[in-house]
């Protein structure tokens, strides 16, 4: 089982459910080190002062908030520490809301809540009640001197918890440069054709079908170079031009989607 990164309890009315917080994501990003091409020597970074380019020791570095160009207010570590939220081992549920009402744009990092040995029954009770009601719990808790706003929801047999982005940090669509509906004429026929294309491309949600193809290519490249293979640089692909006839493009896309489904069905029948 993944390692616990926080232990505490869920506060659910007068009920406390001892839990462990474990990560729900195992990042598989390919990491690189910066090296000098000529001898593979590692590149290191020094902290230097901009005014004289002299290296600065860690004990000389303080936090500064820029209030005007090159004007800073120095904030001392103790001053920040005095503002830290009160340490707590409780995930305090504030509200229950309809899970469908929470737009995914608010989700940040995801974890699982796992019951401690004495909490199996109340954990299961909360899980079942939330599943039956379709509700999610909005809560707060403190981890590593930072308070998090989270949503707790049933996921299969577990309770998943996701940290949330605060509403004032979300860029609302009204701030974007979006098409003016009044100035564009989208015909009913075009909408119908787009709906048919969507329907032809619709399938069940199977997350295992979608893999990180870029990471796979990077790992294959690393393996090939480690084996001494010569790597040919592929030619640049020209970007497609602007779609002139939207209806014709939709019709061609719909036919291509139907052909692809037909090929996939035939391959599945052959392998059966």
PDB file of C-alpha atoms in Angstrom:
ATOM      1  CA  UNK A   1       0.000   0.000   0.000  1.00  0.00           C
ATOM      2  CA  UNK A   2       1.244   3.564  -0.668  1.00  0.00           C
ATOM      3  CA  UNK A   3       3.012   5.231   2.248  1.00  0.00           C
ATOM      4  CA  UNK A   4       0.922   7.332   4.608  1.00  0.00           C
ATOM      5  CA  UNK A   5       1.787  11.047   4.422  1.00  0.00           C
ATOM      6  CA  UNK A   6      -0.602  12.268   7.160  1.00  0.00           C
ATOM      7  CA  UNK A   7      -2.625  10.701   9.943  1.00  0.00           C
ATOM      8  CA  UNK A   8      -5.607  12.103  11.766  1.00  0.00           C
ATOM      9  CA  UNK A   9      -9.365  11.754  11.735  1.00  0.00           C
ATOM     10  CA  UNK A  10     -12.452  12.906   9.862  1.00  0.00           C
ATOM     11  CA  UNK A  11     -14.755  15.000  12.018  1.00  0.00           C
ATOM     12  CA  UNK A  12     -18.294  14.066  10.965  1.00  0.00           C
ATOM     13  CA  UNK A  13     -20.714  15.710  13.367  1.00  0.00           C
ATOM     14  CA  UNK A  14     -19.937  14.092  16.719  1.00  0.00           C
ATOM     15  CA  UNK A  15     -18.295  11.131  14.985  1.00  0.00           C
ATOM     16  CA  UNK A  16     -14.504  10.944  14.558  1.00  0.00           C
ATOM     17  CA  UNK A  17     -13.124   8.476  12.020  1.00  0.00           C
ATOM     18  CA  UNK A  18      -9.367   7.837  12.403  1.00  0.00           C
ATOM     19  CA  UNK A  19      -7.776   7.766   8.952  1.00  0.00           C
ATOM     20  CA  UNK A  20      -4.497   7.839   7.066  1.00  0.00           C
ATOM     21  CA  UNK A  21      -3.933  10.050   4.037  1.00  0.00           C
ATOM     22  CA  UNK A  22      -2.108   8.314   1.177  1.00  0.00           C
ATOM     23  CA  UNK A  23      -1.245   9.648  -2.253  1.00  0.00           C
ATOM     24  CA  UNK A  24      -3.492   8.668  -5.152  1.00  0.00           C
ATOM     25  CA  UNK A  25      -1.061   9.599  -7.913  1.00  0.00           C
ATOM     26  CA  UNK A  26       2.314   8.067  -8.740  1.00  0.00           C
ATOM     27  CA  UNK A  27       3.897  10.594 -11.075  1.00  0.00           C
ATOM     28  CA  UNK A  28       5.907   8.967 -13.847  1.00  0.00           C
ATOM     29  CA  UNK A  29       7.507  12.041 -15.388  1.00  0.00           C
ATOM     30  CA  UNK A  30      10.915  11.483 -16.959  1.00  0.00           C
ATOM     31  CA  UNK A  31      13.413  13.738 -15.185  1.00  0.00           C
ATOM     32  CA  UNK A  32      16.675  15.027 -16.634  1.00  0.00           C
ATOM     33  CA  UNK A  33      19.827  16.588 -15.165  1.00  0.00           C
ATOM     34  CA  UNK A  34      21.513  19.538 -16.814  1.00  0.00           C
ATOM     35  CA  UNK A  35      25.082  18.684 -17.836  1.00  0.00           C
ATOM     36  CA  UNK A  36      27.868  20.196 -19.912  1.00  0.00           C
ATOM     37  CA  UNK A  37      27.883  18.639 -23.381  1.00  0.00           C
ATOM     38  CA  UNK A  38      31.680  18.314 -23.613  1.00  0.00           C
ATOM     39  CA  UNK A  39      32.271  16.191 -20.481  1.00  0.00           C
ATOM     40  CA  UNK A  40      28.842  15.448 -18.920  1.00  0.00           C
ATOM     41  CA  UNK A  41      29.740  17.529 -15.862  1.00  0.00           C
ATOM     42  CA  UNK A  42      26.693  18.408 -13.743  1.00  0.00           C
ATOM     43  CA  UNK A  43      25.524  22.014 -13.854  1.00  0.00           C
ATOM     44  CA  UNK A  44      25.096  23.557 -10.376  1.00  0.00           C
ATOM     45  CA  UNK A  45      23.389  26.770  -9.437  1.00  0.00           C
ATOM     46  CA  UNK A  46      24.515  29.394  -6.977  1.00  0.00           C
ATOM     47  CA  UNK A  47      22.381  31.989  -5.230  1.00  0.00           C
ATOM     48  CA  UNK A  48      23.875  35.352  -6.083  1.00  0.00           C
ATOM     49  CA  UNK A  49      22.840  38.939  -5.356  1.00  0.00           C
ATOM     50  CA  UNK A  50      21.766  40.813  -8.460  1.00  0.00           C
ATOM     51  CA  UNK A  51      23.508  44.043  -7.464  1.00  0.00           C
ATOM     52  CA  UNK A  52      27.065  42.653  -7.215  1.00  0.00           C
ATOM     53  CA  UNK A  53      26.733  38.982  -8.333  1.00  0.00           C
ATOM     54  CA  UNK A  54      28.270  37.804  -5.049  1.00  0.00           C
ATOM     55  CA  UNK A  55      27.141  34.432  -3.706  1.00  0.00           C
ATOM     56  CA  UNK A  56      24.762  34.717  -0.750  1.00  0.00           C
ATOM     57  CA  UNK A  57      24.745  32.312   2.199  1.00  0.00           C
ATOM     58  CA  UNK A  58      21.409  30.782   3.211  1.00  0.00           C
ATOM     59  CA  UNK A  59      21.367  32.603   6.558  1.00  0.00           C
ATOM     60  CA  UNK A  60      21.532  35.938   4.718  1.00  0.00           C
ATOM     61  CA  UNK A  61      18.478  35.233   2.569  1.00  0.00           C
ATOM     62  CA  UNK A  62      15.110  36.605   3.685  1.00  0.00           C
ATOM     63  CA  UNK A  63      11.695  36.820   2.052  1.00  0.00           C
ATOM     64  CA  UNK A  64      10.749  40.095   0.418  1.00  0.00           C
ATOM     65  CA  UNK A  65       7.419  41.204  -1.087  1.00  0.00           C
ATOM     66  CA  UNK A  66       7.771  43.614  -4.019  1.00  0.00           C
ATOM     67  CA  UNK A  67       5.490  46.629  -3.516  1.00  0.00           C
ATOM     68  CA  UNK A  68       7.008  48.692  -6.342  1.00  0.00           C
ATOM     69  CA  UNK A  69       9.792  48.092  -8.871  1.00  0.00           C
ATOM     70  CA  UNK A  70      12.892  47.124  -6.830  1.00  0.00           C
ATOM     71  CA  UNK A  71      11.162  48.092  -3.562  1.00  0.00           C
ATOM     72  CA  UNK A  72      10.571  45.283  -1.087  1.00  0.00           C
ATOM     73  CA  UNK A  73       9.017  44.764   2.307  1.00  0.00           C
ATOM     74  CA  UNK A  74      11.074  42.238   4.283  1.00  0.00           C
ATOM     75  CA  UNK A  75       9.006  39.588   6.053  1.00  0.00           C
ATOM     76  CA  UNK A  76      10.807  37.757   8.847  1.00  0.00           C
ATOM     77  CA  UNK A  77      10.373  33.970   9.303  1.00  0.00           C
ATOM     78  CA  UNK A  78       8.901  34.424  12.790  1.00  0.00           C
ATOM     79  CA  UNK A  79       6.343  36.877  11.439  1.00  0.00           C
ATOM     80  CA  UNK A  80       5.131  34.331   8.911  1.00  0.00           C
ATOM     81  CA  UNK A  81       5.252  31.533  11.467  1.00  0.00           C
ATOM     82  CA  UNK A  82       2.900  33.481  13.724  1.00  0.00           C
ATOM     83  CA  UNK A  83       0.306  33.368  10.931  1.00  0.00           C
ATOM     84  CA  UNK A  84       0.507  29.595  10.429  1.00  0.00           C
ATOM     85  CA  UNK A  85      -2.842  27.858  10.941  1.00  0.00           C
ATOM     86  CA  UNK A  86      -3.245  26.063  14.247  1.00  0.00           C
ATOM     87  CA  UNK A  87      -1.919  22.531  13.999  1.00  0.00           C
ATOM     88  CA  UNK A  88      -4.668  19.950  13.947  1.00  0.00           C
ATOM     89  CA  UNK A  89      -5.105  16.259  13.256  1.00  0.00           C
ATOM     90  CA  UNK A  90      -8.701  16.624  12.138  1.00  0.00           C
ATOM     91  CA  UNK A  91     -10.301  16.921   8.728  1.00  0.00           C
ATOM     92  CA  UNK A  92     -13.279  19.101   9.611  1.00  0.00           C
ATOM     93  CA  UNK A  93     -16.263  18.594   7.321  1.00  0.00           C
ATOM     94  CA  UNK A  94     -18.002  21.937   6.828  1.00  0.00           C
ATOM     95  CA  UNK A  95     -20.704  21.067   4.288  1.00  0.00           C
ATOM     96  CA  UNK A  96     -22.119  18.330   2.099  1.00  0.00           C
ATOM     97  CA  UNK A  97     -22.842  19.314  -1.502  1.00  0.00           C
ATOM     98  CA  UNK A  98     -23.962  17.582  -4.679  1.00  0.00           C
ATOM     99  CA  UNK A  99     -20.836  16.088  -6.222  1.00  0.00           C
ATOM    100  CA  UNK A 100     -22.102  16.956  -9.714  1.00  0.00           C
ATOM    101  CA  UNK A 101     -22.101  20.648  -8.768  1.00  0.00           C
ATOM    102  CA  UNK A 102     -18.303  20.775  -8.332  1.00  0.00           C
ATOM    103  CA  UNK A 103     -16.682  21.583 -11.648  1.00  0.00           C
ATOM    104  CA  UNK A 104     -13.430  19.629 -12.223  1.00  0.00           C
ATOM    105  CA  UNK A 105     -11.581  22.914 -12.774  1.00  0.00           C
ATOM    106  CA  UNK A 106     -11.476  23.282  -8.978  1.00  0.00           C
ATOM    107  CA  UNK A 107      -9.660  19.965  -8.411  1.00  0.00           C
ATOM    108  CA  UNK A 108      -5.936  20.066  -7.661  1.00  0.00           C
ATOM    109  CA  UNK A 109      -4.020  17.143  -6.056  1.00  0.00           C
ATOM    110  CA  UNK A 110      -5.695  13.835  -5.211  1.00  0.00           C
ATOM    111  CA  UNK A 111      -5.277  11.419  -2.303  1.00  0.00           C
ATOM    112  CA  UNK A 112      -7.064   8.520  -0.635  1.00  0.00           C
ATOM    113  CA  UNK A 113      -8.349   8.296   2.908  1.00  0.00           C
ATOM    114  CA  UNK A 114      -7.722   4.872   4.448  1.00  0.00           C
ATOM    115  CA  UNK A 115      -9.310   3.902   7.784  1.00  0.00           C
ATOM    116  CA  UNK A 116      -7.126   3.025  10.716  1.00  0.00           C
ATOM    117  CA  UNK A 117      -7.703  -0.366  12.351  1.00  0.00           C
ATOM    118  CA  UNK A 118     -10.428   0.786  14.752  1.00  0.00           C
ATOM    119  CA  UNK A 119     -12.345   2.836  12.186  1.00  0.00           C
ATOM    120  CA  UNK A 120     -13.470   0.297   9.569  1.00  0.00           C
ATOM    121  CA  UNK A 121     -17.192   0.446  10.385  1.00  0.00           C
ATOM    122  CA  UNK A 122     -17.653   4.259  10.635  1.00  0.00           C
ATOM    123  CA  UNK A 123     -15.503   4.653   7.499  1.00  0.00           C
ATOM    124  CA  UNK A 124     -17.743   2.225   5.622  1.00  0.00           C
ATOM    125  CA  UNK A 125     -20.837   3.939   7.001  1.00  0.00           C
ATOM    126  CA  UNK A 126     -19.724   7.357   5.719  1.00  0.00           C
ATOM    127  CA  UNK A 127     -18.723   5.844   2.363  1.00  0.00           C
ATOM    128  CA  UNK A 128     -22.090   4.134   1.885  1.00  0.00           C
ATOM    129  CA  UNK A 129     -24.112   7.159   2.996  1.00  0.00           C
ATOM    130  CA  UNK A 130     -22.260   9.457   0.600  1.00  0.00           C
ATOM    131  CA  UNK A 131     -22.592   6.946  -2.245  1.00  0.00           C
ATOM    132  CA  UNK A 132     -26.342   6.582  -1.736  1.00  0.00           C
ATOM    133  CA  UNK A 133     -26.931  10.322  -1.418  1.00  0.00           C
ATOM    134  CA  UNK A 134     -24.619  11.386  -4.263  1.00  0.00           C
ATOM    135  CA  UNK A 135     -23.071  13.916  -1.935  1.00  0.00           C
ATOM    136  CA  UNK A 136     -19.486  15.072  -1.459  1.00  0.00           C
ATOM    137  CA  UNK A 137     -18.015  16.570   1.702  1.00  0.00           C
ATOM    138  CA  UNK A 138     -16.279  19.954   1.657  1.00  0.00           C
ATOM    139  CA  UNK A 139     -13.711  20.122   4.448  1.00  0.00           C
ATOM    140  CA  UNK A 140     -10.545  21.789   5.708  1.00  0.00           C
ATOM    141  CA  UNK A 141      -7.425  20.348   7.289  1.00  0.00           C
ATOM    142  CA  UNK A 142      -3.886  21.415   8.091  1.00  0.00           C
ATOM    143  CA  UNK A 143      -0.834  19.603   6.718  1.00  0.00           C
ATOM    144  CA  UNK A 144       2.748  20.864   6.921  1.00  0.00           C
ATOM    145  CA  UNK A 145       1.692  24.243   8.322  1.00  0.00           C
ATOM    146  CA  UNK A 146      -0.719  24.900   5.462  1.00  0.00           C
ATOM    147  CA  UNK A 147      -4.506  24.777   5.523  1.00  0.00           C
ATOM    148  CA  UNK A 148      -6.169  22.989   2.617  1.00  0.00           C
ATOM    149  CA  UNK A 149      -9.704  23.177   1.307  1.00  0.00           C
ATOM    150  CA  UNK A 150     -10.680  19.697   0.110  1.00  0.00           C
ATOM    151  CA  UNK A 151     -13.553  17.685  -1.257  1.00  0.00           C
ATOM    152  CA  UNK A 152     -14.095  14.095  -0.084  1.00  0.00           C
ATOM    153  CA  UNK A 153     -16.015  11.744  -2.346  1.00  0.00           C
ATOM    154  CA  UNK A 154     -16.571   7.996  -2.758  1.00  0.00           C
ATOM    155  CA  UNK A 155     -14.395   6.362  -5.422  1.00  0.00           C
ATOM    156  CA  UNK A 156     -15.002   2.630  -5.833  1.00  0.00           C
ATOM    157  CA  UNK A 157     -14.559   1.211  -2.311  1.00  0.00           C
ATOM    158  CA  UNK A 158     -12.450   4.117  -1.047  1.00  0.00           C
ATOM    159  CA  UNK A 159     -12.938   7.696   0.018  1.00  0.00           C
ATOM    160  CA  UNK A 160     -10.923   9.960  -2.248  1.00  0.00           C
ATOM    161  CA  UNK A 161      -9.911  13.453  -1.225  1.00  0.00           C
ATOM    162  CA  UNK A 162      -8.857  16.208  -3.603  1.00  0.00           C
ATOM    163  CA  UNK A 163      -7.420  19.561  -2.644  1.00  0.00           C
ATOM    164  CA  UNK A 164      -9.372  22.422  -4.180  1.00  0.00           C
ATOM    165  CA  UNK A 165      -8.289  25.637  -5.808  1.00  0.00           C
ATOM    166  CA  UNK A 166      -9.942  28.623  -4.125  1.00  0.00           C
ATOM    167  CA  UNK A 167     -12.609  30.375  -6.173  1.00  0.00           C
ATOM    168  CA  UNK A 168     -10.719  33.688  -6.369  1.00  0.00           C
ATOM    169  CA  UNK A 169      -7.800  31.847  -8.018  1.00  0.00           C
ATOM    170  CA  UNK A 170      -9.926  30.490 -10.861  1.00  0.00           C
ATOM    171  CA  UNK A 171      -9.836  32.523 -14.080  1.00  0.00           C
ATOM    172  CA  UNK A 172     -13.485  32.869 -15.074  1.00  0.00           C
ATOM    173  CA  UNK A 173     -14.501  32.407 -18.739  1.00  0.00           C
ATOM    174  CA  UNK A 174     -15.781  35.987 -18.796  1.00  0.00           C
ATOM    175  CA  UNK A 175     -12.169  37.192 -18.750  1.00  0.00           C
ATOM    176  CA  UNK A 176     -11.324  35.300 -21.940  1.00  0.00           C
ATOM    177  CA  UNK A 177     -11.425  36.564 -25.513  1.00  0.00           C
ATOM    178  CA  UNK A 178     -14.210  34.246 -26.717  1.00  0.00           C
ATOM    179  CA  UNK A 179     -16.262  34.221 -29.952  1.00  0.00           C
ATOM    180  CA  UNK A 180     -19.252  36.550 -30.072  1.00  0.00           C
ATOM    181  CA  UNK A 181     -22.314  34.344 -30.588  1.00  0.00           C
ATOM    182  CA  UNK A 182     -24.274  37.234 -32.069  1.00  0.00           C
ATOM    183  CA  UNK A 183     -21.702  37.787 -34.806  1.00  0.00           C
ATOM    184  CA  UNK A 184     -21.361  34.154 -35.880  1.00  0.00           C
ATOM    185  CA  UNK A 185     -23.925  32.127 -37.764  1.00  0.00           C
ATOM    186  CA  UNK A 186     -23.764  28.455 -36.766  1.00  0.00           C
ATOM    187  CA  UNK A 187     -26.463  26.636 -38.708  1.00  0.00           C
ATOM    188  CA  UNK A 188     -28.720  23.894 -37.357  1.00  0.00           C
ATOM    189  CA  UNK A 189     -27.301  21.558 -40.005  1.00  0.00           C
ATOM    190  CA  UNK A 190     -23.742  22.159 -38.780  1.00  0.00           C
ATOM    191  CA  UNK A 191     -24.788  21.559 -35.170  1.00  0.00           C
ATOM    192  CA  UNK A 192     -26.559  18.346 -36.173  1.00  0.00           C
ATOM    193  CA  UNK A 193     -23.539  17.116 -38.087  1.00  0.00           C
ATOM    194  CA  UNK A 194     -21.247  17.954 -35.128  1.00  0.00           C
ATOM    195  CA  UNK A 195     -23.597  16.028 -32.816  1.00  0.00           C
ATOM    196  CA  UNK A 196     -23.410  13.010 -35.146  1.00  0.00           C
ATOM    197  CA  UNK A 197     -19.622  13.227 -35.138  1.00  0.00           C
ATOM    198  CA  UNK A 198     -19.603  13.355 -31.318  1.00  0.00           C
ATOM    199  CA  UNK A 199     -21.957  10.355 -31.193  1.00  0.00           C
ATOM    200  CA  UNK A 200     -19.773   8.375 -33.602  1.00  0.00           C
ATOM    201  CA  UNK A 201     -16.709   9.034 -31.416  1.00  0.00           C
ATOM    202  CA  UNK A 202     -18.470   8.268 -28.123  1.00  0.00           C
ATOM    203  CA  UNK A 203     -17.295   5.282 -26.084  1.00  0.00           C
ATOM    204  CA  UNK A 204     -17.181   4.110 -22.481  1.00  0.00           C
ATOM    205  CA  UNK A 205     -14.694   5.828 -20.184  1.00  0.00           C
ATOM    206  CA  UNK A 206     -11.732   3.446 -19.960  1.00  0.00           C
ATOM    207  CA  UNK A 207      -8.800   5.436 -18.526  1.00  0.00           C
ATOM    208  CA  UNK A 208      -6.305   2.643 -19.190  1.00  0.00           C
ATOM    209  CA  UNK A 209      -6.771   3.258 -22.921  1.00  0.00           C
ATOM    210  CA  UNK A 210      -5.075   6.635 -22.655  1.00  0.00           C
ATOM    211  CA  UNK A 211      -1.350   6.506 -22.053  1.00  0.00           C
ATOM    212  CA  UNK A 212       1.369   9.129 -21.945  1.00  0.00           C
ATOM    213  CA  UNK A 213       2.660   8.583 -25.478  1.00  0.00           C
ATOM    214  CA  UNK A 214       5.260  11.350 -25.134  1.00  0.00           C
ATOM    215  CA  UNK A 215       6.791   9.721 -22.039  1.00  0.00           C
ATOM    216  CA  UNK A 216       6.822   6.361 -23.839  1.00  0.00           C
ATOM    217  CA  UNK A 217       8.662   7.913 -26.793  1.00  0.00           C
ATOM    218  CA  UNK A 218      11.177   9.633 -24.482  1.00  0.00           C
ATOM    219  CA  UNK A 219      11.925   6.363 -22.661  1.00  0.00           C
ATOM    220  CA  UNK A 220      12.278   4.544 -26.000  1.00  0.00           C
ATOM    221  CA  UNK A 221      14.679   7.267 -27.179  1.00  0.00           C
ATOM    222  CA  UNK A 222      16.755   6.946 -23.997  1.00  0.00           C
ATOM    223  CA  UNK A 223      16.903   3.170 -24.354  1.00  0.00           C
ATOM    224  CA  UNK A 224      17.889   3.392 -28.017  1.00  0.00           C
ATOM    225  CA  UNK A 225      20.668   5.889 -27.317  1.00  0.00           C
ATOM    226  CA  UNK A 226      21.905   3.810 -24.388  1.00  0.00           C
ATOM    227  CA  UNK A 227      22.257   0.919 -26.826  1.00  0.00           C
ATOM    228  CA  UNK A 228      24.283   3.106 -29.173  1.00  0.00           C
ATOM    229  CA  UNK A 229      21.676   3.462 -31.895  1.00  0.00           C
ATOM    230  CA  UNK A 230      21.774   6.431 -34.253  1.00  0.00           C
ATOM    231  CA  UNK A 231      18.655   8.563 -33.952  1.00  0.00           C
ATOM    232  CA  UNK A 232      17.329  10.210 -37.088  1.00  0.00           C
ATOM    233  CA  UNK A 233      15.595  13.555 -36.620  1.00  0.00           C
ATOM    234  CA  UNK A 234      12.152  13.414 -38.250  1.00  0.00           C
ATOM    235  CA  UNK A 235      11.186  16.210 -40.658  1.00  0.00           C
ATOM    236  CA  UNK A 236       8.971  18.970 -39.331  1.00  0.00           C
ATOM    237  CA  UNK A 237       5.288  18.483 -40.059  1.00  0.00           C
ATOM    238  CA  UNK A 238       3.539  21.458 -41.564  1.00  0.00           C
ATOM    239  CA  UNK A 239       0.578  22.740 -39.587  1.00  0.00           C
ATOM    240  CA  UNK A 240      -2.834  22.345 -41.178  1.00  0.00           C
ATOM    241  CA  UNK A 241      -4.431  25.355 -42.775  1.00  0.00           C
ATOM    242  CA  UNK A 242      -7.640  27.050 -41.718  1.00  0.00           C
ATOM    243  CA  UNK A 243     -10.836  25.094 -42.327  1.00  0.00           C
ATOM    244  CA  UNK A 244     -12.678  26.869 -45.135  1.00  0.00           C
ATOM    245  CA  UNK A 245     -15.751  24.630 -45.554  1.00  0.00           C
ATOM    246  CA  UNK A 246     -16.828  23.662 -42.019  1.00  0.00           C
ATOM    247  CA  UNK A 247     -19.666  21.409 -43.184  1.00  0.00           C
ATOM    248  CA  UNK A 248     -17.411  19.479 -45.556  1.00  0.00           C
ATOM    249  CA  UNK A 249     -14.821  19.039 -42.803  1.00  0.00           C
ATOM    250  CA  UNK A 250     -17.518  17.685 -40.454  1.00  0.00           C
ATOM    251  CA  UNK A 251     -18.773  15.240 -43.087  1.00  0.00           C
ATOM    252  CA  UNK A 252     -15.244  13.965 -43.783  1.00  0.00           C
ATOM    253  CA  UNK A 253     -14.547  13.636 -40.051  1.00  0.00           C
ATOM    254  CA  UNK A 254     -17.792  11.705 -39.512  1.00  0.00           C
ATOM    255  CA  UNK A 255     -16.970   9.270 -42.321  1.00  0.00           C
ATOM    256  CA  UNK A 256     -13.418   8.800 -40.987  1.00  0.00           C
ATOM    257  CA  UNK A 257     -14.779   8.071 -37.493  1.00  0.00           C
ATOM    258  CA  UNK A 258     -17.219   5.491 -38.899  1.00  0.00           C
ATOM    259  CA  UNK A 259     -14.443   3.830 -40.918  1.00  0.00           C
ATOM    260  CA  UNK A 260     -12.179   3.709 -37.843  1.00  0.00           C
ATOM    261  CA  UNK A 261     -14.915   2.085 -35.756  1.00  0.00           C
ATOM    262  CA  UNK A 262     -15.545  -0.432 -38.515  1.00  0.00           C
ATOM    263  CA  UNK A 263     -11.845  -1.340 -38.679  1.00  0.00           C
ATOM    264  CA  UNK A 264     -11.664  -1.698 -34.901  1.00  0.00           C
ATOM    265  CA  UNK A 265     -14.766  -3.918 -34.826  1.00  0.00           C
ATOM    266  CA  UNK A 266     -13.360  -6.128 -37.590  1.00  0.00           C
ATOM    267  CA  UNK A 267     -10.037  -6.521 -35.790  1.00  0.00           C
ATOM    268  CA  UNK A 268     -11.845  -7.432 -32.560  1.00  0.00           C
ATOM    269  CA  UNK A 269     -13.946 -10.083 -34.342  1.00  0.00           C
ATOM    270  CA  UNK A 270     -10.840 -11.621 -35.907  1.00  0.00           C
ATOM    271  CA  UNK A 271      -9.033 -11.865 -32.566  1.00  0.00           C
ATOM    272  CA  UNK A 272     -12.113 -13.376 -30.839  1.00  0.00           C
TER     273      UNK A 272
END
